[in-house]
Coordinates of C-alpha atoms and ligand atoms in Angstrom, one line a residue:
M104 CA 0.0 0.0 0.0
T105 CA 1.7 3.2 -1.1
N106 CA 0.8 6.7 -0.1
Q107 CA -0.8 7.1 -3.5
D108 CA -3.0 4.0 -2.8
L109 CA -4.0 5.5 0.5
L110 CA -4.8 8.9 -1.0
A111 CA -6.9 7.2 -3.6
I112 CA -8.8 5.4 -0.9
A113 CA -9.4 8.6 1.1
K114 CA -10.8 10.1 -2.1
E115 CA -13.0 7.2 -3.2
F116 CA -14.4 6.3 0.3
E117 CA -13.9 9.7 1.8
S118 CA -12.5 10.4 5.3
P119 CA -12.2 9.3 8.0
V120 CA -11.6 5.8 6.9
Y121 CA -9.8 2.7 8.2
V122 CA -7.7 0.7 5.8
Y123 CA -6.3 -2.8 6.5
D124 CA -3.5 -4.5 4.5
A125 CA -4.4 -8.2 4.0
E126 CA -0.8 -9.0 3.1
K127 CA 0.5 -7.7 6.4
I128 CA -2.1 -9.8 8.3
A129 CA -1.0 -12.9 6.5
F130 CA 2.7 -12.0 7.1
Q131 CA 2.1 -11.8 10.8
Y132 CA 0.1 -15.0 10.9
N133 CA 2.8 -16.9 9.0
R134 CA 5.5 -15.4 11.2
L135 CA 3.9 -16.7 14.3
K136 CA 3.3 -20.1 12.7
N137 CA 6.9 -20.3 11.6
A138 CA 8.2 -19.4 15.0
F139 CA 6.4 -22.5 16.3
S140 CA 6.8 -24.8 13.3
E141 CA 8.3 -27.5 15.5
I142 CA 5.0 -27.9 17.4
E143 CA 3.0 -30.8 16.0
D144 CA -0.4 -29.2 16.6
L145 CA -0.3 -25.4 16.9
R146 CA -3.6 -23.5 16.8
I147 CA -3.8 -19.8 16.4
H148 CA -7.0 -18.3 17.5
Y149 CA -7.4 -14.6 16.5
A150 CA -8.8 -12.4 19.3
V151 CA -12.0 -11.0 17.6
K152 CA -12.3 -8.0 19.9
A153 CA -9.2 -6.4 18.3
L154 CA -11.0 -6.0 15.0
S155 CA -14.2 -7.7 14.5
N156 CA -15.1 -7.0 10.9
I157 CA -16.6 -10.2 9.4
S158 CA -14.4 -9.9 6.2
I159 CA -11.3 -9.9 8.4
L160 CA -12.5 -13.0 10.3
K161 CA -13.2 -14.7 7.0
Y162 CA -9.8 -13.8 5.7
L163 CA -8.0 -15.1 8.8
N164 CA -10.1 -18.3 8.8
S165 CA -9.2 -18.9 5.1
M166 CA -5.6 -19.2 6.3
G167 CA -6.5 -21.8 8.9
C168 CA -6.8 -19.4 11.9
G169 CA -9.5 -20.0 14.5
L170 CA -11.1 -17.4 16.8
D171 CA -10.9 -16.3 20.4
T172 CA -14.1 -14.6 21.5
V173 CA -15.2 -12.9 24.7
S174 CA -19.0 -12.6 24.1
V175 CA -21.8 -14.6 22.6
Q176 CA -22.1 -11.9 20.0
E177 CA -18.5 -12.4 18.9
V178 CA -19.2 -16.2 18.7
M179 CA -22.2 -15.3 16.4
L180 CA -20.0 -13.1 14.3
G181 CA -17.5 -15.9 13.9
L182 CA -20.2 -18.3 12.8
K183 CA -21.5 -15.8 10.4
A184 CA -18.0 -15.5 8.9
G185 CA -18.2 -19.3 8.3
V186 CA -15.8 -20.3 11.1
A187 CA -16.5 -23.8 12.4
P188 CA -17.8 -23.9 16.0
K189 CA -14.9 -26.2 17.0
D190 CA -12.4 -23.5 15.9
I191 CA -13.9 -20.9 18.3
I192 CA -12.8 -20.5 21.9
Y193 CA -15.1 -18.5 24.2
T194 CA -13.1 -16.8 26.9
P195 CA -15.5 -14.4 28.7
N196 CA -15.1 -12.9 32.1
G197 CA -17.9 -11.9 34.4
V198 CA -20.7 -13.2 32.2
S199 CA -23.8 -15.1 33.3
L200 CA -24.3 -18.8 33.3
E201 CA -27.1 -18.3 30.8
E202 CA -24.7 -16.7 28.3
I203 CA -22.3 -19.6 28.7
E204 CA -25.1 -22.0 28.0
E205 CA -26.0 -20.1 24.9
V206 CA -22.5 -20.5 23.6
V207 CA -22.5 -24.3 24.5
E208 CA -25.6 -24.5 22.2
L209 CA -23.6 -22.8 19.4
G210 CA -20.9 -25.4 19.8
A211 CA -17.8 -23.3 20.7
Q212 CA -15.2 -24.3 23.3
I213 CA -16.0 -22.9 26.7
N214 CA -13.4 -21.4 28.9
I215 CA -14.4 -20.5 32.5
D216 CA -12.5 -18.0 34.6
N217 CA -14.2 -18.1 38.1
L218 CA -15.0 -20.8 40.6
S219 CA -18.6 -19.8 41.2
I220 CA -19.7 -20.3 37.6
L221 CA -17.4 -23.3 37.2
E222 CA -19.3 -25.1 40.0
Q223 CA -22.7 -24.1 38.7
F224 CA -21.8 -25.1 35.2
G225 CA -20.2 -28.4 36.2
A226 CA -23.2 -29.4 38.3
K227 CA -25.5 -28.8 35.4
H228 CA -23.5 -29.9 32.4
P229 CA -20.8 -32.3 33.6
E230 CA -20.5 -33.8 30.1
V231 CA -19.5 -30.5 28.4
P232 CA -15.7 -30.2 28.1
V233 CA -14.5 -27.0 29.7
C234 CA -11.2 -25.1 29.6
I235 CA -10.1 -23.3 32.8
R236 CA -8.5 -19.9 32.8
I237 CA -5.9 -19.5 35.5
N238 CA -4.3 -16.4 36.8
P239 CA -0.6 -17.1 37.3
H240 CA -0.1 -13.8 39.1
I241 CA 2.7 -12.7 36.9
L242 CA 2.8 -9.2 35.6
A243 CA 3.8 -9.6 32.0
G244 CA 4.2 -6.0 30.9
G245 CA 4.9 -2.6 32.3
N246 CA 1.6 -1.0 31.6
A247 CA -0.8 -1.7 34.4
K248 CA -3.8 -0.5 32.3
I249 CA -3.4 -3.5 30.0
S250 CA -1.9 -6.2 32.2
V251 CA -4.4 -8.8 33.3
G252 CA -2.3 -11.5 35.0
H253 CA -1.2 -9.8 38.2
V254 CA -2.4 -10.3 41.7
D255 CA -5.3 -7.8 41.8
S256 CA -6.6 -8.7 38.4
K257 CA -10.2 -9.7 37.9
F258 CA -9.2 -12.2 35.2
G259 CA -8.8 -15.9 35.8
I260 CA -8.9 -18.3 38.7
S261 CA -6.0 -17.7 41.1
I262 CA -3.5 -20.6 41.1
H263 CA -3.6 -20.3 44.9
Q264 CA -7.2 -21.6 44.6
M265 CA -6.1 -24.8 42.9
P266 CA -7.2 -27.1 45.8
L267 CA -10.7 -25.6 45.7
L268 CA -10.8 -25.8 41.9
L269 CA -9.8 -29.5 42.0
R270 CA -12.5 -30.2 44.6
I271 CA -15.1 -28.6 42.3
V272 CA -14.0 -30.6 39.3
E273 CA -14.0 -33.8 41.3
N274 CA -17.4 -33.3 43.0
T275 CA -19.1 -32.4 39.7
G276 CA -17.3 -35.0 37.6
M277 CA -16.8 -32.4 34.9
N278 CA -14.3 -32.8 32.0
I279 CA -11.5 -30.3 31.9
N280 CA -9.9 -30.4 28.4
G281 CA -7.8 -27.3 28.4
I282 CA -5.8 -24.9 30.6
H283 CA -5.6 -21.3 29.7
M284 CA -3.8 -18.1 30.7
H285 CA -3.7 -14.6 29.2
T286 CA -1.3 -12.5 31.2
G287 CA -1.5 -9.2 29.6
S288 CA -0.8 -7.2 26.5
D289 CA 2.9 -6.6 26.5
I290 CA 5.4 -9.5 26.7
L291 CA 8.7 -7.5 26.8
D292 CA 10.7 -10.1 28.7
I293 CA 10.5 -13.6 27.4
E294 CA 11.8 -15.0 30.7
V295 CA 8.8 -13.6 32.5
F296 CA 6.5 -15.2 30.0
L297 CA 8.2 -18.5 30.5
R298 CA 7.9 -18.2 34.2
A299 CA 4.1 -17.8 33.8
S300 CA 4.2 -20.8 31.4
E301 CA 5.8 -22.9 34.2
I302 CA 2.8 -22.1 36.4
L303 CA 0.5 -23.1 33.6
F304 CA 2.4 -26.4 33.2
D305 CA 2.2 -27.0 36.9
A306 CA -1.6 -26.4 36.9
A307 CA -2.0 -28.7 33.9
K308 CA -0.4 -31.7 35.7
N309 CA -3.6 -31.8 37.9
F310 CA -5.8 -32.8 35.0
K311 CA -5.7 -36.1 33.2
N312 CA -7.8 -35.5 30.1
L313 CA -6.3 -32.3 28.6
S314 CA -6.2 -31.8 24.9
F315 CA -4.8 -28.3 24.7
L316 CA -2.8 -25.7 26.6
D317 CA -3.7 -22.1 25.7
F318 CA -1.0 -19.5 26.4
G319 CA -3.2 -16.5 25.5
S320 CA -1.5 -13.5 24.0
G321 CA 0.5 -10.5 25.0
F322 CA 2.7 -10.1 21.9
K323 CA 3.9 -6.6 21.8
V324 CA 4.2 -5.0 18.4
P325 CA 6.3 -1.9 17.5
Y326 CA 4.6 1.4 17.4
T327 CA 7.4 3.5 15.9
A328 CA 10.8 2.9 14.3
G329 CA 13.1 1.3 16.8
D330 CA 10.3 0.5 19.3
I331 CA 10.7 -2.7 21.4
E332 CA 8.6 -5.7 20.4
T333 CA 8.2 -9.3 21.5
D334 CA 10.8 -11.5 20.0
I335 CA 8.5 -14.1 18.6
E336 CA 11.3 -16.2 17.2
E337 CA 13.1 -16.4 20.6
L338 CA 9.8 -17.2 22.3
G339 CA 9.1 -19.9 19.7
E340 CA 12.4 -21.5 20.3
K341 CA 12.3 -21.5 24.0
L342 CA 8.6 -22.3 24.6
T343 CA 8.6 -25.1 21.9
H344 CA 11.4 -26.8 23.8
R345 CA 9.7 -26.6 27.1
F346 CA 6.3 -27.5 25.7
K347 CA 7.7 -30.7 24.1
D348 CA 9.3 -31.7 27.4
F349 CA 6.0 -31.2 29.1
C350 CA 4.1 -33.3 26.6
K351 CA 6.6 -36.1 27.1
D352 CA 6.1 -36.0 30.9
Y353 CA 2.3 -35.7 30.5
G354 CA 2.4 -38.7 28.2
R355 CA 0.5 -37.3 25.3
E356 CA 0.9 -34.7 22.5
L357 CA -1.2 -31.6 23.3
T358 CA -2.3 -28.8 21.1
L359 CA -0.6 -25.5 21.8
V360 CA -2.9 -22.5 21.4
F361 CA -2.2 -18.8 21.1
E362 CA -4.8 -16.0 20.9
P363 CA -3.1 -13.0 19.4
G364 CA -5.2 -9.9 18.5
K365 CA -2.8 -7.0 18.3
F366 CA 0.0 -9.1 16.8
L367 CA -2.0 -10.1 13.8
V368 CA -3.8 -6.9 12.9
S369 CA -2.3 -3.8 14.6
E370 CA 0.3 -2.9 12.1
A371 CA -1.9 -3.9 9.1
G372 CA -4.2 -1.0 9.9
K373 CA -4.0 2.7 8.9
F374 CA -6.5 5.3 9.9
L375 CA -6.9 8.2 7.4
A376 CA -8.2 11.5 8.6
R377 CA -8.3 14.9 6.9
V378 CA -7.1 18.1 8.4
N379 CA -10.0 20.5 8.8
V380 CA -8.1 23.4 10.3
I381 CA -4.6 24.6 11.3
K382 CA -4.7 26.7 14.4
Q383 CA -1.7 28.6 15.5
T384 CA -1.6 29.7 19.2
T385 CA 1.3 31.4 21.0
S386 CA 3.1 28.1 21.7
T387 CA 1.5 25.4 19.6
V388 CA 0.4 24.7 16.1
F389 CA -2.7 22.5 16.2
A390 CA -3.8 20.4 13.3
G391 CA -7.5 19.6 13.8
V392 CA -8.7 16.5 11.9
D393 CA -12.2 15.3 11.0
S394 CA -12.1 12.7 13.7
G395 CA -11.6 12.3 17.5
F396 CA -11.6 9.7 20.2
N397 CA -15.0 8.6 18.8
H398 CA -13.0 6.9 16.1
L399 CA -9.6 6.2 17.6
I400 CA -9.5 6.3 21.4
R401 CA -6.2 4.5 22.1
P402 CA -4.0 7.6 22.4
M403 CA -6.4 9.1 25.0
F404 CA -7.5 5.9 26.7
Y405 CA -4.2 4.0 27.0
G406 CA -1.7 6.8 26.2
S407 CA -0.6 4.8 23.1
H408 CA 1.6 6.2 20.5
H409 CA 0.5 6.1 16.9
D410 CA 2.9 7.4 14.2
I411 CA 1.3 10.1 12.1
H412 CA 2.3 10.8 8.5
N413 CA 1.2 13.6 6.2
I414 CA 0.6 11.5 3.1
S415 CA -0.5 14.5 1.1
N416 CA 2.9 16.1 1.5
P417 CA 5.3 13.4 2.6
E418 CA 8.5 15.2 1.5
G419 CA 7.5 18.5 3.1
K420 CA 9.6 20.3 5.7
Q421 CA 9.2 18.8 9.2
R422 CA 7.4 21.0 11.6
F423 CA 5.9 20.5 15.1
Y424 CA 2.2 19.9 15.4
S425 CA -0.3 18.9 18.0
V426 CA -2.8 16.7 16.3
V427 CA -6.3 17.0 17.8
G428 CA -9.8 15.9 17.0
Y429 CA -13.1 17.7 16.5
I430 CA -14.8 16.2 19.6
C431 CA -16.0 18.6 22.4
E432 CA -13.5 17.0 24.8
T433 CA -9.8 17.0 25.0
D434 CA -8.9 14.5 22.3
T435 CA -5.2 14.9 21.6
F436 CA -3.8 12.3 19.2
A437 CA -0.3 13.6 19.4
N438 CA 1.5 16.4 21.2
N439 CA 4.2 18.5 19.5
R440 CA 5.0 15.8 17.0
R441 CA 7.3 16.3 14.0
I442 CA 5.2 15.9 10.9
A443 CA 5.8 17.0 7.3
E444 CA 4.3 20.5 6.8
I445 CA 0.5 20.3 6.9
T446 CA -1.9 22.4 4.8
E447 CA -5.7 22.4 5.5
G448 CA -7.2 19.5 3.5
D449 CA -4.2 17.2 3.8
V450 CA -4.7 13.6 4.7
L451 CA -2.9 12.2 7.8
A452 CA -2.3 8.5 8.1
F453 CA -2.2 7.1 11.7
S454 CA -0.2 3.8 12.0
N455 CA -1.0 0.8 14.1
A456 CA -4.7 1.4 13.6
G457 CA -5.7 -2.3 13.0
A458 CA -6.2 -3.4 16.6
Y459 CA -8.6 -1.9 19.2
S460 CA -9.2 1.0 16.9
F461 CA -12.4 0.7 14.9
S462 CA -13.6 -1.9 17.4
M463 CA -13.6 0.7 20.1
A464 CA -15.2 3.4 18.0
S465 CA -18.4 5.1 19.2
N466 CA -21.0 7.6 18.1
F467 CA -20.0 10.2 20.7
N468 CA -21.0 13.7 19.5
S469 CA -23.5 12.0 17.2
R470 CA -20.7 11.4 14.6
Y471 CA -20.8 8.5 12.2
R472 CA -18.5 5.6 12.6
P473 CA -16.1 5.5 9.7
A474 CA -15.9 3.2 6.7
E475 CA -13.5 0.2 6.6
V476 CA -11.6 -0.9 3.6
L477 CA -9.5 -4.1 3.0
W478 CA -6.5 -3.8 0.7
Y479 CA -6.5 -7.2 -0.9
N480 CA -4.7 -8.4 -4.0
G481 CA -3.7 -4.8 -4.9
K482 CA -7.2 -3.4 -4.7
A483 CA -9.3 -1.6 -2.2
H484 CA -12.5 -3.4 -1.1
L485 CA -15.1 -1.7 1.0
I486 CA -15.8 -4.0 4.0
R487 CA -18.0 -1.6 6.1
E488 CA -19.9 1.4 4.9
R489 CA -19.7 4.7 6.7
E490 CA -22.7 5.1 9.0
T491 CA -25.5 7.5 8.0
F492 CA -28.0 9.6 9.9
E493 CA -30.4 6.6 9.7
D494 CA -27.9 4.7 11.9
L495 CA -28.1 7.4 14.6
L496 CA -31.9 7.2 14.6
R497 CA -32.1 3.4 14.5
H498 CA -33.5 2.0 17.8
Q499 CA -34.4 5.4 19.1
V500 CA -38.0 5.4 20.2
V501 CA -39.6 8.8 19.7
I502 CA -42.4 9.1 22.2
D503 CA -45.4 11.4 21.6
L504 CA -45.5 13.6 24.7
E505 CA -48.8 15.1 23.7
T506 CA -50.7 11.8 24.0
I507 CA -49.2 10.9 27.4
T508 CA -51.5 12.0 30.2
S509 CA -50.7 11.7 33.9
E510 CA -53.1 9.6 35.9
Ligands
PLP278 C1 -7.9 -9.5 24.4 C2 -7.5 -10.9 24.6 C3 -6.5 -11.5 23.7 C4 -5.7 -10.7 22.7 O1 -4.8 -9.8 23.3 P1 -3.8 -9.0 22.3 O2 -3.0 -8.1 23.2 O3 -4.6 -8.2 21.4 O4 -3.0 -10.0 21.6 C5 -6.3 -12.8 23.9 N1 -6.9 -13.6 24.8 C6 -7.9 -13.0 25.6 C7 -8.6 -13.9 26.6 C8 -8.2 -11.7 25.5 O5 -9.1 -11.2 26.3

């Protein structure tokens, strides 16, 4: 995808618009597969919540990728995309027993992350195989906002509760077929991840009928040139070795599962927004774009960095800009960032806009959610239309105040 391709997309589909490069998604998928090529049975389940467009799900599934889902609705989207139920793992937290039962009906693999529901579910459906999500109490990354494996986290069953867990499994006679962990979003230190894996292996030894071990995700991708990222190849080498040893001890070949979201789609995505206004104040030059945290909330929500390029004037002289949105809230995308000289009307491309970008968009300020385009085989394909005024009205019930009388 060249700048010219992106500009043509902004022209044809207007701005703001999300663009995803299919080739980059395939590249990441194959990179992860290759890193674990020594594993007999590796399954990659794409975390739908990162980017849930059905065409993206279909595309990943066409390469052999399964899905990791966190709601019954994501399971339904996966089925709609043609993914087989057996290739869908359902890893919710804090959902009702009823929702889990709905997903059992749909045929996806259930993963339970708390003892209360585990006990209720086991008592009612002892025949349904269940995976258990443990919390190894290891802080994988430096960012507490996105780490979910540490001691105070609401995610997973504490490994310290293993005796209680085992008692529930025994009393209900339920069938545990997998053990799962998902420690957080940023694996920076492979040794830390391997330590968490040891805890998973330890937990796994307690169960006789396992068919898979699910190591979740947490692969860090680079956000800018020179940024740190998870060394997938090193992880592949070390974990493969350890996993094989474990299977030998366990007495059976198990499936190794990963659930990457960000790793597969983050870098494939670009968000294109047009500059409405350049506003010079005494200390800052603001570039105001036709977007805001209603479309891309990560910079404001997580403090994430997204590279921003002026694709209308890529060779222009570098100047400092604060890139802000048009929402009536502070919605700063970037503070005093060096960007090629911007003129009103220019198109800015935000990098790493594939994961947790469109999927976290809202209608705040009654703005439409943007269109989405898949760049596939050298051509742009619309995979979601921009919303219209009708979408804002849909489901609103306009009551007739005149006809309502008080008793
Ligand atoms: C969100 C999530 C993932 C994906 O995390 P990434 O950081 O996007 O790779 C995987 N597994 C579970 C259970 C999740 O909730």
